[in-house]
Amino acid sequence: MKRIVLALLASFALQAAPVSSGAASNPFVGTWQTTNVITGAGGMQMQMTTQIVFLPNGTYSELDHATSRVYNMMTQEVGNYLLLAPNTLRLVVTNWQPKQQCGIVGQGCVPIKMPPGSALKYKFTSATTFVAQDVTFGNGPTITYRRIK
């Protein structure tokens, strides 16, 4: 019985252990991009482009650019990433921009809190494409990323 418990504990530990982020064993190292059209309230459409750069040292930077007929917004976050078994990518935000949002002149600005980071379930469909689903707060949409560098 003791051996079974130890084997189960070892199995759980291996599943939760980060996968090496070295370039040789890490298929994420490089620059990835996705572009999607999001339909918001009142049917207004916004094009959202996200570019993520994963470095071999386990850090990443993400740039999000959203445009519509009335908006042009850009955000950036940087942090650390972990490859967790099975097929989970964890993004841990350490810095972000902008840190405040300003409205109409004279009405002041409000702070923007640090993004929560993400847990993504992923699957590579080729050497240059992976699909990811954000499971941080439940099951988000599935998004396709393509390697651009």
XYZ file of N, CA, C and O in Angstrom:
596
model
N 0.825 -1.189 0.000
C 0.000 0.000 0.000
C 0.872 1.256 0.000
O 0.576 2.214 -0.703
N 1.941 1.235 0.810
C 2.847 2.370 0.893
C 3.492 2.647 -0.467
O 3.643 3.788 -0.876
N 3.850 1.585 -1.220
C 4.451 1.743 -2.539
C 3.466 2.387 -3.518
O 3.844 3.190 -4.348
N 2.193 2.004 -3.435
C 1.175 2.571 -4.321
C 1.034 4.063 -4.057
O 0.988 4.872 -4.988
N 0.976 4.454 -2.788
C 0.851 5.871 -2.436
C 2.064 6.641 -2.937
O 1.935 7.716 -3.524
N 3.268 6.104 -2.733
C 4.481 6.771 -3.205
C 4.495 6.878 -4.727
O 4.892 7.898 -5.283
N 4.048 5.838 -5.412
C 3.989 5.877 -6.879
C 2.998 6.938 -7.356
O 3.271 7.671 -8.308
N 1.850 7.045 -6.698
C 0.868 8.066 -7.064
C 1.415 9.466 -6.811
O 1.252 10.367 -7.642
N 2.061 9.659 -5.665
C 2.644 10.968 -5.369
C 3.707 11.339 -6.397
O 3.771 12.474 -6.859
N 4.538 10.396 -6.766
C 5.569 10.643 -7.780
C 4.935 10.988 -9.118
O 5.391 11.887 -9.831
N 3.859 10.291 -9.469
C 3.151 10.564 -10.720
C 2.589 11.978 -10.737
O 2.729 12.710 -11.709
N 1.939 12.413 -9.644
C 1.398 13.766 -9.566
C 2.512 14.801 -9.628
O 2.375 15.841 -10.265
N 3.630 14.533 -8.976
C 4.754 15.467 -8.991
C 5.296 15.633 -10.405
O 5.613 16.742 -10.835
N 5.392 14.551 -11.165
C 5.874 14.645 -12.537
C 4.913 15.426 -13.417
O 5.319 16.183 -14.278
N 3.602 15.245 -13.197
C 2.624 15.967 -14.000
C 2.671 17.456 -13.734
O 2.385 18.256 -14.606
N 3.003 17.873 -12.516
C 3.016 19.283 -12.162
C 4.370 19.929 -12.367
O 4.501 21.128 -12.278
N 5.393 19.145 -12.657
C 6.739 19.698 -12.796
C 6.859 20.476 -14.100
O 6.397 20.033 -15.140
N 7.478 21.657 -14.043
C 7.681 22.419 -15.275
C 8.565 21.658 -16.249
O 9.507 20.984 -15.848
N 8.237 21.763 -17.515
C 9.050 21.178 -18.565
C 10.196 22.144 -18.824
O 10.035 23.349 -18.732
N 11.356 21.653 -19.148
C 12.507 22.503 -19.415
C 12.154 23.563 -20.439
O 11.487 23.290 -21.433
N 12.599 24.808 -20.192
C 12.325 25.875 -21.146
C 13.510 26.118 -22.064
O 13.606 27.152 -22.691
N 14.448 25.185 -22.145
C 15.580 25.306 -23.053
C 15.118 25.271 -24.496
O 14.147 24.618 -24.836
N 15.820 25.977 -25.354
C 15.401 26.102 -26.753
C 15.319 24.752 -27.457
O 14.438 24.543 -28.285
N 16.229 23.825 -27.154
C 16.252 22.547 -27.860
C 14.995 21.729 -27.600
O 14.506 21.043 -28.488
N 14.461 21.799 -26.385
C 13.305 20.974 -26.054
C 12.017 21.776 -25.968
O 10.991 21.246 -25.595
N 12.068 23.044 -26.300
C 10.908 23.914 -26.131
C 10.388 24.394 -27.478
O 10.972 25.282 -28.092
N 9.265 23.861 -27.925
C 8.737 24.250 -29.233
C 8.159 25.666 -29.260
O 7.868 26.187 -30.330
N 8.000 26.311 -28.105
C 7.419 27.651 -28.070
C 8.419 28.754 -28.379
O 8.025 29.856 -28.757
N 9.718 28.510 -28.200
C 10.712 29.561 -28.383
C 10.567 30.151 -29.783
O 10.599 29.431 -30.781
N 10.368 31.470 -29.845
C 10.166 32.164 -31.104
C 9.060 33.196 -30.960
O 8.623 33.530 -29.852
N 8.596 33.708 -32.087
C 7.562 34.741 -32.125
C 6.309 34.164 -32.770
O 6.373 33.585 -33.852
N 5.187 34.341 -32.085
C 3.893 33.793 -32.515
C 2.880 34.919 -32.634
O 2.934 35.891 -31.894
N 1.930 34.767 -33.559
C 0.922 35.810 -33.759
C -0.430 35.205 -34.090
O -0.520 34.147 -34.711
N -1.464 35.903 -33.657
C -2.837 35.556 -34.024
C -3.606 36.837 -34.268
O -3.331 37.866 -33.649
N -4.548 36.789 -35.186
C -5.445 37.915 -35.444
C -6.864 37.375 -35.482
O -7.139 36.394 -36.171
N -7.745 38.022 -34.709
C -9.134 37.584 -34.623
C -10.051 38.785 -34.669
O -9.660 39.895 -34.279
N -11.269 38.572 -35.118
C -12.296 39.608 -35.097
C -13.245 39.290 -33.958
O -13.766 38.173 -33.859
N -13.426 40.267 -33.090
C -14.293 40.113 -31.925
C -15.506 41.007 -32.124
O -15.370 42.178 -32.478
N -16.695 40.472 -31.914
C -17.918 41.251 -32.011
C -18.382 41.593 -30.609
O -18.610 40.714 -29.785
N -18.489 42.880 -30.339
C -18.864 43.349 -29.007
C -20.305 43.793 -28.941
O -21.131 43.487 -29.815
N -20.589 44.560 -27.891
C -21.939 45.072 -27.667
C -22.397 45.899 -28.862
O -21.627 46.650 -29.444
N -23.640 45.749 -29.217
C -24.207 46.500 -30.328
C -23.702 46.052 -31.686
O -23.919 46.723 -32.682
N -22.998 44.916 -31.734
C -22.521 44.385 -33.000
C -21.236 45.025 -33.512
O -20.790 44.716 -34.614
N -20.632 45.931 -32.718
C -19.397 46.567 -33.165
C -18.280 45.524 -33.227
O -18.091 44.751 -32.297
N -17.549 45.525 -34.332
C -16.471 44.568 -34.510
C -15.122 45.224 -34.258
O -14.913 46.396 -34.579
N -14.226 44.436 -33.661
C -12.885 44.898 -33.364
C -11.904 43.829 -33.823
O -12.116 42.651 -33.581
N -10.858 44.270 -34.504
C -9.808 43.331 -34.895
C -8.741 43.338 -33.818
O -8.240 44.383 -33.434
N -8.401 42.148 -33.315
C -7.435 42.000 -32.234
C -6.254 41.182 -32.736
O -6.433 40.043 -33.172
N -5.061 41.765 -32.699
C -3.840 41.060 -33.065
C -2.989 40.913 -31.813
O -2.740 41.884 -31.104
N -2.568 39.690 -31.548
C -1.705 39.400 -30.404
C -0.415 38.786 -30.922
O -0.450 37.866 -31.741
N 0.698 39.327 -30.446
C 2.006 38.784 -30.791
C 2.723 38.439 -29.479
O 2.814 39.275 -28.584
N 3.194 37.203 -29.372
C 3.889 36.742 -28.174
C 5.279 36.248 -28.577
O 5.414 35.461 -29.513
N 6.285 36.724 -27.843
C 7.663 36.283 -28.040
C 8.059 35.462 -26.823
O 8.021 35.961 -25.692
N 8.404 34.193 -27.058
C 8.884 33.298 -25.996
C 10.397 33.155 -26.142
O 10.883 32.780 -27.213
N 11.133 33.452 -25.076
C 12.587 33.330 -25.088
C 13.018 32.031 -24.411
O 12.292 31.508 -23.562
N 14.206 31.526 -24.745
C 14.666 30.262 -24.159
C 14.864 30.319 -22.641
O 14.847 29.291 -21.982
N 15.021 31.525 -22.065
C 15.257 31.648 -20.623
C 13.976 31.602 -19.789
O 14.010 31.822 -18.583
N 12.830 31.326 -20.437
C 11.565 31.210 -19.702
C 10.810 32.510 -19.527
O 9.867 32.577 -18.750
N 11.194 33.558 -20.265
C 10.461 34.825 -20.206
C 9.682 35.010 -21.508
O 9.992 34.387 -22.533
N 8.679 35.877 -21.443
C 7.878 36.173 -22.638
C 7.505 37.643 -22.632
O 7.542 38.324 -21.603
N 7.126 38.144 -23.794
C 6.504 39.468 -23.917
C 5.322 39.315 -24.862
O 5.373 38.558 -25.834
N 4.255 40.001 -24.530
C 3.022 39.932 -25.325
C 2.580 41.340 -25.664
O 2.532 42.214 -24.795
N 2.244 41.569 -26.920
C 1.744 42.848 -27.388
C 0.373 42.604 -28.005
O 0.241 41.772 -28.907
N -0.633 43.294 -27.493
C -2.005 43.176 -28.003
C -2.392 44.498 -28.642
O -2.215 45.564 -28.036
N -2.936 44.435 -29.857
C -3.356 45.634 -30.574
C -4.775 45.415 -31.082
O -5.028 44.483 -31.845
N -5.681 46.272 -30.622
C -7.087 46.164 -31.009
C -7.510 47.434 -31.738
O -7.218 48.548 -31.290
N -8.185 47.255 -32.868
C -8.676 48.392 -33.635
C -10.127 48.160 -34.043
O -10.548 47.032 -34.276
N -10.867 49.243 -34.099
C -12.232 49.231 -34.626
C -12.454 50.588 -35.274
O -11.529 51.393 -35.366
N -13.672 50.856 -35.654
C -13.930 52.145 -36.281
C -13.824 53.296 -35.282
O -13.666 54.444 -35.675
N -13.867 53.001 -33.980
C -13.770 54.074 -32.975
C -12.622 53.883 -31.980
O -12.319 54.787 -31.214
N -11.992 52.722 -31.960
C -10.932 52.446 -30.991
C -9.627 52.095 -31.681
O -9.617 51.507 -32.755
N -8.543 52.421 -31.003
C -7.212 51.960 -31.383
C -6.456 51.810 -30.065
O -6.013 52.799 -29.486
N -6.373 50.593 -29.569
C -5.780 50.348 -28.256
C -4.620 49.379 -28.369
O -4.644 48.481 -29.213
N -3.628 49.568 -27.490
C -2.494 48.659 -27.451
C -2.130 48.410 -25.990
O -2.129 49.332 -25.176
N -1.860 47.150 -25.660
C -1.394 46.804 -24.326
C -0.178 45.895 -24.463
O 0.006 45.239 -25.492
N 0.631 45.883 -23.415
C 1.796 45.011 -23.405
C 1.931 44.407 -22.021
O 1.636 45.050 -21.010
N 2.343 43.150 -21.994
C 2.687 42.508 -20.730
C 3.947 41.688 -20.946
O 4.220 41.237 -22.053
N 4.720 41.560 -19.878
C 5.916 40.729 -19.895
C 5.906 39.876 -18.647
O 5.232 40.203 -17.655
N 6.626 38.768 -18.690
C 6.667 37.912 -17.518
C 7.417 36.630 -17.783
O 8.271 36.553 -18.670
N 7.061 35.624 -17.014
C 7.680 34.306 -17.095
C 6.644 33.300 -17.580
O 5.450 33.475 -17.339
N 7.120 32.262 -18.243
C 6.208 31.195 -18.651
C 6.752 29.855 -18.193
O 7.949 29.671 -18.034
N 5.828 28.957 -17.957
C 6.151 27.590 -17.557
C 5.383 26.634 -18.451
O 4.203 26.855 -18.722
N 6.044 25.592 -18.889
C 5.379 24.519 -19.615
C 5.100 23.431 -18.597
O 6.016 22.864 -18.020
N 3.823 23.187 -18.348
C 3.412 22.203 -17.362
C 2.781 21.019 -18.075
O 2.082 21.188 -19.073
N 3.019 19.844 -17.555
C 2.408 18.642 -18.129
C 1.003 18.516 -17.560
O 0.782 18.867 -16.408
N 0.040 18.062 -18.243
C 0.027 17.769 -19.671
C -0.477 18.969 -20.481
O -1.563 19.475 -20.233
N 0.296 19.436 -21.416
C -0.089 20.451 -22.405
C -0.700 21.720 -21.806
O -1.702 22.221 -22.291
N -0.072 22.253 -20.763
C -0.533 23.500 -20.173
C 0.610 24.505 -20.183
O 1.723 24.198 -19.784
N 0.310 25.699 -20.658
C 1.257 26.799 -20.695
C 0.781 27.826 -19.676
O -0.351 28.297 -19.747
N 1.618 28.154 -18.708
C 1.262 29.106 -17.657
C 2.039 30.396 -17.879
O 3.275 30.377 -17.940
N 1.321 31.532 -18.046
C 1.932 32.844 -18.207
C 1.794 33.604 -16.894
O 0.680 33.776 -16.386
N 2.916 34.061 -16.336
C 2.935 34.790 -15.067
C 3.382 36.221 -15.366
O 4.539 36.452 -15.735
N 2.480 37.178 -15.240
C 2.758 38.577 -15.564
C 3.628 39.201 -14.479
O 3.336 39.080 -13.288
N 4.707 39.889 -14.899
C 5.551 40.618 -13.950
C 5.527 42.125 -14.191
O 5.856 42.897 -13.307
N 5.121 42.561 -15.398
C 5.005 43.985 -15.688
C 4.028 44.154 -16.847
O 3.838 43.240 -17.648
N 3.414 45.323 -16.951
C 2.407 45.566 -17.981
C 2.319 47.062 -18.263
O 2.731 47.895 -17.458
N 1.763 47.386 -19.432
C 1.498 48.760 -19.852
C 0.199 48.760 -20.625
O -0.076 47.801 -21.333
N -0.620 49.750 -20.577
C -0.503 50.916 -19.711
C -0.923 50.586 -18.278
O -1.597 49.584 -18.041
N -0.539 51.441 -17.372
C -0.890 51.257 -15.967
C -2.070 52.136 -15.554
O -2.538 52.062 -14.430
N -2.530 52.976 -16.478
C -3.731 53.768 -16.217
C -4.467 54.037 -17.521
O -3.880 53.993 -18.596
N -5.756 54.294 -17.397
C -6.594 54.616 -18.551
C -7.192 55.982 -18.307
O -7.802 56.225 -17.257
N -7.000 56.850 -19.270
C -7.499 58.213 -19.146
C -8.651 58.407 -20.117
O -8.594 57.971 -21.266
N -9.683 59.061 -19.634
C -10.869 59.292 -20.455
C -10.853 60.678 -21.056
O -9.814 61.186 -21.484
N -11.993 61.272 -21.051
C -12.165 62.611 -21.607
C -11.305 63.586 -20.811
O -11.190 63.497 -19.586
N -10.707 64.541 -21.517
C -9.837 65.532 -20.873
C -10.579 66.186 -19.707
O -11.736 66.582 -19.834
N -9.910 66.255 -18.578
C -10.498 66.885 -17.398
C -11.223 65.920 -16.474
O -11.615 66.290 -15.369
N -11.433 64.662 -16.907
C -12.124 63.703 -16.054
C -11.169 62.781 -15.322
O -11.593 61.913 -14.583
N -9.871 62.944 -15.538
C -8.888 62.163 -14.806
C -8.654 60.786 -15.382
O -9.192 60.399 -16.414
N -7.818 60.038 -14.655
C -7.412 58.707 -15.077
C -7.710 57.697 -13.974
O -7.796 58.058 -12.800
N -7.864 56.444 -14.372
C -8.075 55.372 -13.398
C -6.956 54.350 -13.579
O -6.502 54.099 -14.698
N -6.495 53.758 -12.473
C -5.423 52.767 -12.586
C -5.911 51.474 -13.234
O -7.078 51.103 -13.109
N -5.008 50.812 -13.923
C -5.274 49.493 -14.492
C -4.483 48.497 -13.660
O -3.256 48.599 -13.564
N -5.183 47.549 -13.057
C -4.522 46.551 -12.216
C -3.744 45.561 -13.075
O -4.027 45.388 -14.255
N -2.789 44.892 -12.427
C -1.979 43.902 -13.125
C -2.874 42.794 -13.681
O -3.733 42.276 -12.965
N -2.682 42.431 -14.963
C -3.443 41.310 -15.513
C -3.182 40.044 -14.703
O -2.096 39.885 -14.134
N -4.145 39.128 -14.657
C -4.006 37.954 -13.795
C -3.065 36.873 -14.315
O -2.781 35.919 -13.609
N -2.576 37.006 -15.531
C -1.814 35.899 -16.113
C -2.785 34.901 -16.716
O -3.998 35.106 -16.710
N -2.256 33.826 -17.256
C -3.112 32.874 -17.964
C -2.639 31.447 -17.774
O -1.455 31.191 -17.570
N -3.580 30.546 -17.878
C -3.301 29.125 -18.009
C -3.933 28.698 -19.329
O -5.135 28.842 -19.519
N -3.108 28.237 -20.248
C -3.575 27.869 -21.579
C -3.375 26.384 -21.820
O -2.275 25.858 -21.611
N -4.420 25.719 -22.255
C -4.293 24.347 -22.755
C -3.906 24.475 -24.221
O -4.522 25.244 -24.961
N -2.882 23.762 -24.643
C -2.405 23.925 -26.005
C -2.219 22.587 -26.709
O -2.084 21.546 -26.074
N -2.205 22.684 -28.047
C -1.930 21.525 -28.890
C -1.259 22.037 -30.163
O -1.777 22.949 -30.820
N -0.096 21.492 -30.485
C 0.566 21.842 -31.734
C -0.091 21.066 -32.865
O -0.256 19.857 -32.773
N -0.494 21.798 -33.922
C -1.066 21.145 -35.092
C -0.026 20.997 -36.199
O -0.243 20.275 -37.153
N 1.094 21.733 -36.056
C 2.248 21.595 -36.947
C 3.422 22.252 -36.232
O 3.264 22.795 -35.134
N 4.583 22.257 -36.858
C 5.755 22.893 -36.256
C 5.605 24.410 -36.193
O 6.291 25.082 -35.428
N 4.677 24.950 -36.989
C 4.509 26.404 -37.057
C 3.144 26.883 -36.576
O 2.816 28.050 -36.735
N 2.344 25.999 -36.005
C 0.996 26.370 -35.575
C 0.626 25.624 -34.296
O 0.884 24.433 -34.169
N 0.026 26.369 -33.352
C -0.572 25.708 -32.189
C -1.894 26.375 -31.874
O -2.122 27.540 -32.202
N -2.797 25.616 -31.303
C -4.075 26.148 -30.849
C -4.044 26.169 -29.322
O -3.448 25.307 -28.686
N -4.664 27.197 -28.772
C -4.663 27.357 -27.317
C -6.044 27.768 -26.847
O -6.750 28.512 -27.530
N -6.408 27.269 -25.680
C -7.669 27.640 -25.040
C -7.339 28.135 -23.635
O -6.707 27.432 -22.849
N -7.754 29.370 -23.342
C -7.517 29.941 -22.014
C -8.461 29.281 -21.028
O -9.672 29.369 -21.162
N -7.893 28.597 -20.034
C -8.701 27.896 -19.030
C -8.533 28.538 -17.650
O -8.858 27.932 -16.637
N -8.045 29.784 -17.634
C -7.824 30.493 -16.375
C -9.113 30.624 -15.583
O -9.143 30.392 -14.376
N -10.172 31.031 -16.239
C -11.460 31.262 -15.574
C -12.561 30.410 -16.187
O -13.687 30.840 -16.319
N -12.255 29.210 -16.576
C -13.214 28.354 -17.272
C -12.681 28.085 -18.662
O -11.479 28.200 -18.913
N -13.553 27.760 -19.579
C -13.120 27.453 -20.942
C -13.359 28.640 -21.851
O -14.495 28.947 -22.206
N -12.265 29.313 -22.227
C -12.357 30.433 -23.149
C -12.353 29.945 -24.581
O -12.326 28.737 -24.840
N -12.353 30.879 -25.523
C -12.341 30.488 -26.935
C -11.015 29.834 -27.311
O -9.989 30.057 -26.673
N -11.034 29.037 -28.362
C -9.823 28.423 -28.894
C -9.234 29.376 -29.938
O -9.945 29.835 -30.828
N -7.940 29.667 -29.797
C -7.270 30.627 -30.657
C -6.084 29.937 -31.323
O -5.358 29.184 -30.688
N -5.885 30.210 -32.612
C -4.791 29.626 -33.375
C -3.653 30.618 -33.487
O -3.860 31.756 -33.930
N -2.450 30.208 -33.077
C -1.246 31.025 -33.186
C -0.347 30.454 -34.276
O -0.222 29.231 -34.392
N 0.288 31.344 -35.033
C 1.209 30.928 -36.080
C 2.587 31.509 -35.812
O 2.697 32.675 -35.418
N 3.615 30.702 -36.040
C 4.989 31.171 -35.847
C 5.310 32.170 -36.964
O 5.094 31.885 -38.136
N 5.838 33.340 -36.580
C 6.238 34.316 -37.591
C 7.744 34.541 -37.569
O 8.277 35.187 -38.479
N 8.443 34.048 -36.544
C 9.920 34.123 -36.484
C 10.419 32.935 -35.704
O 9.819 32.470 -34.782
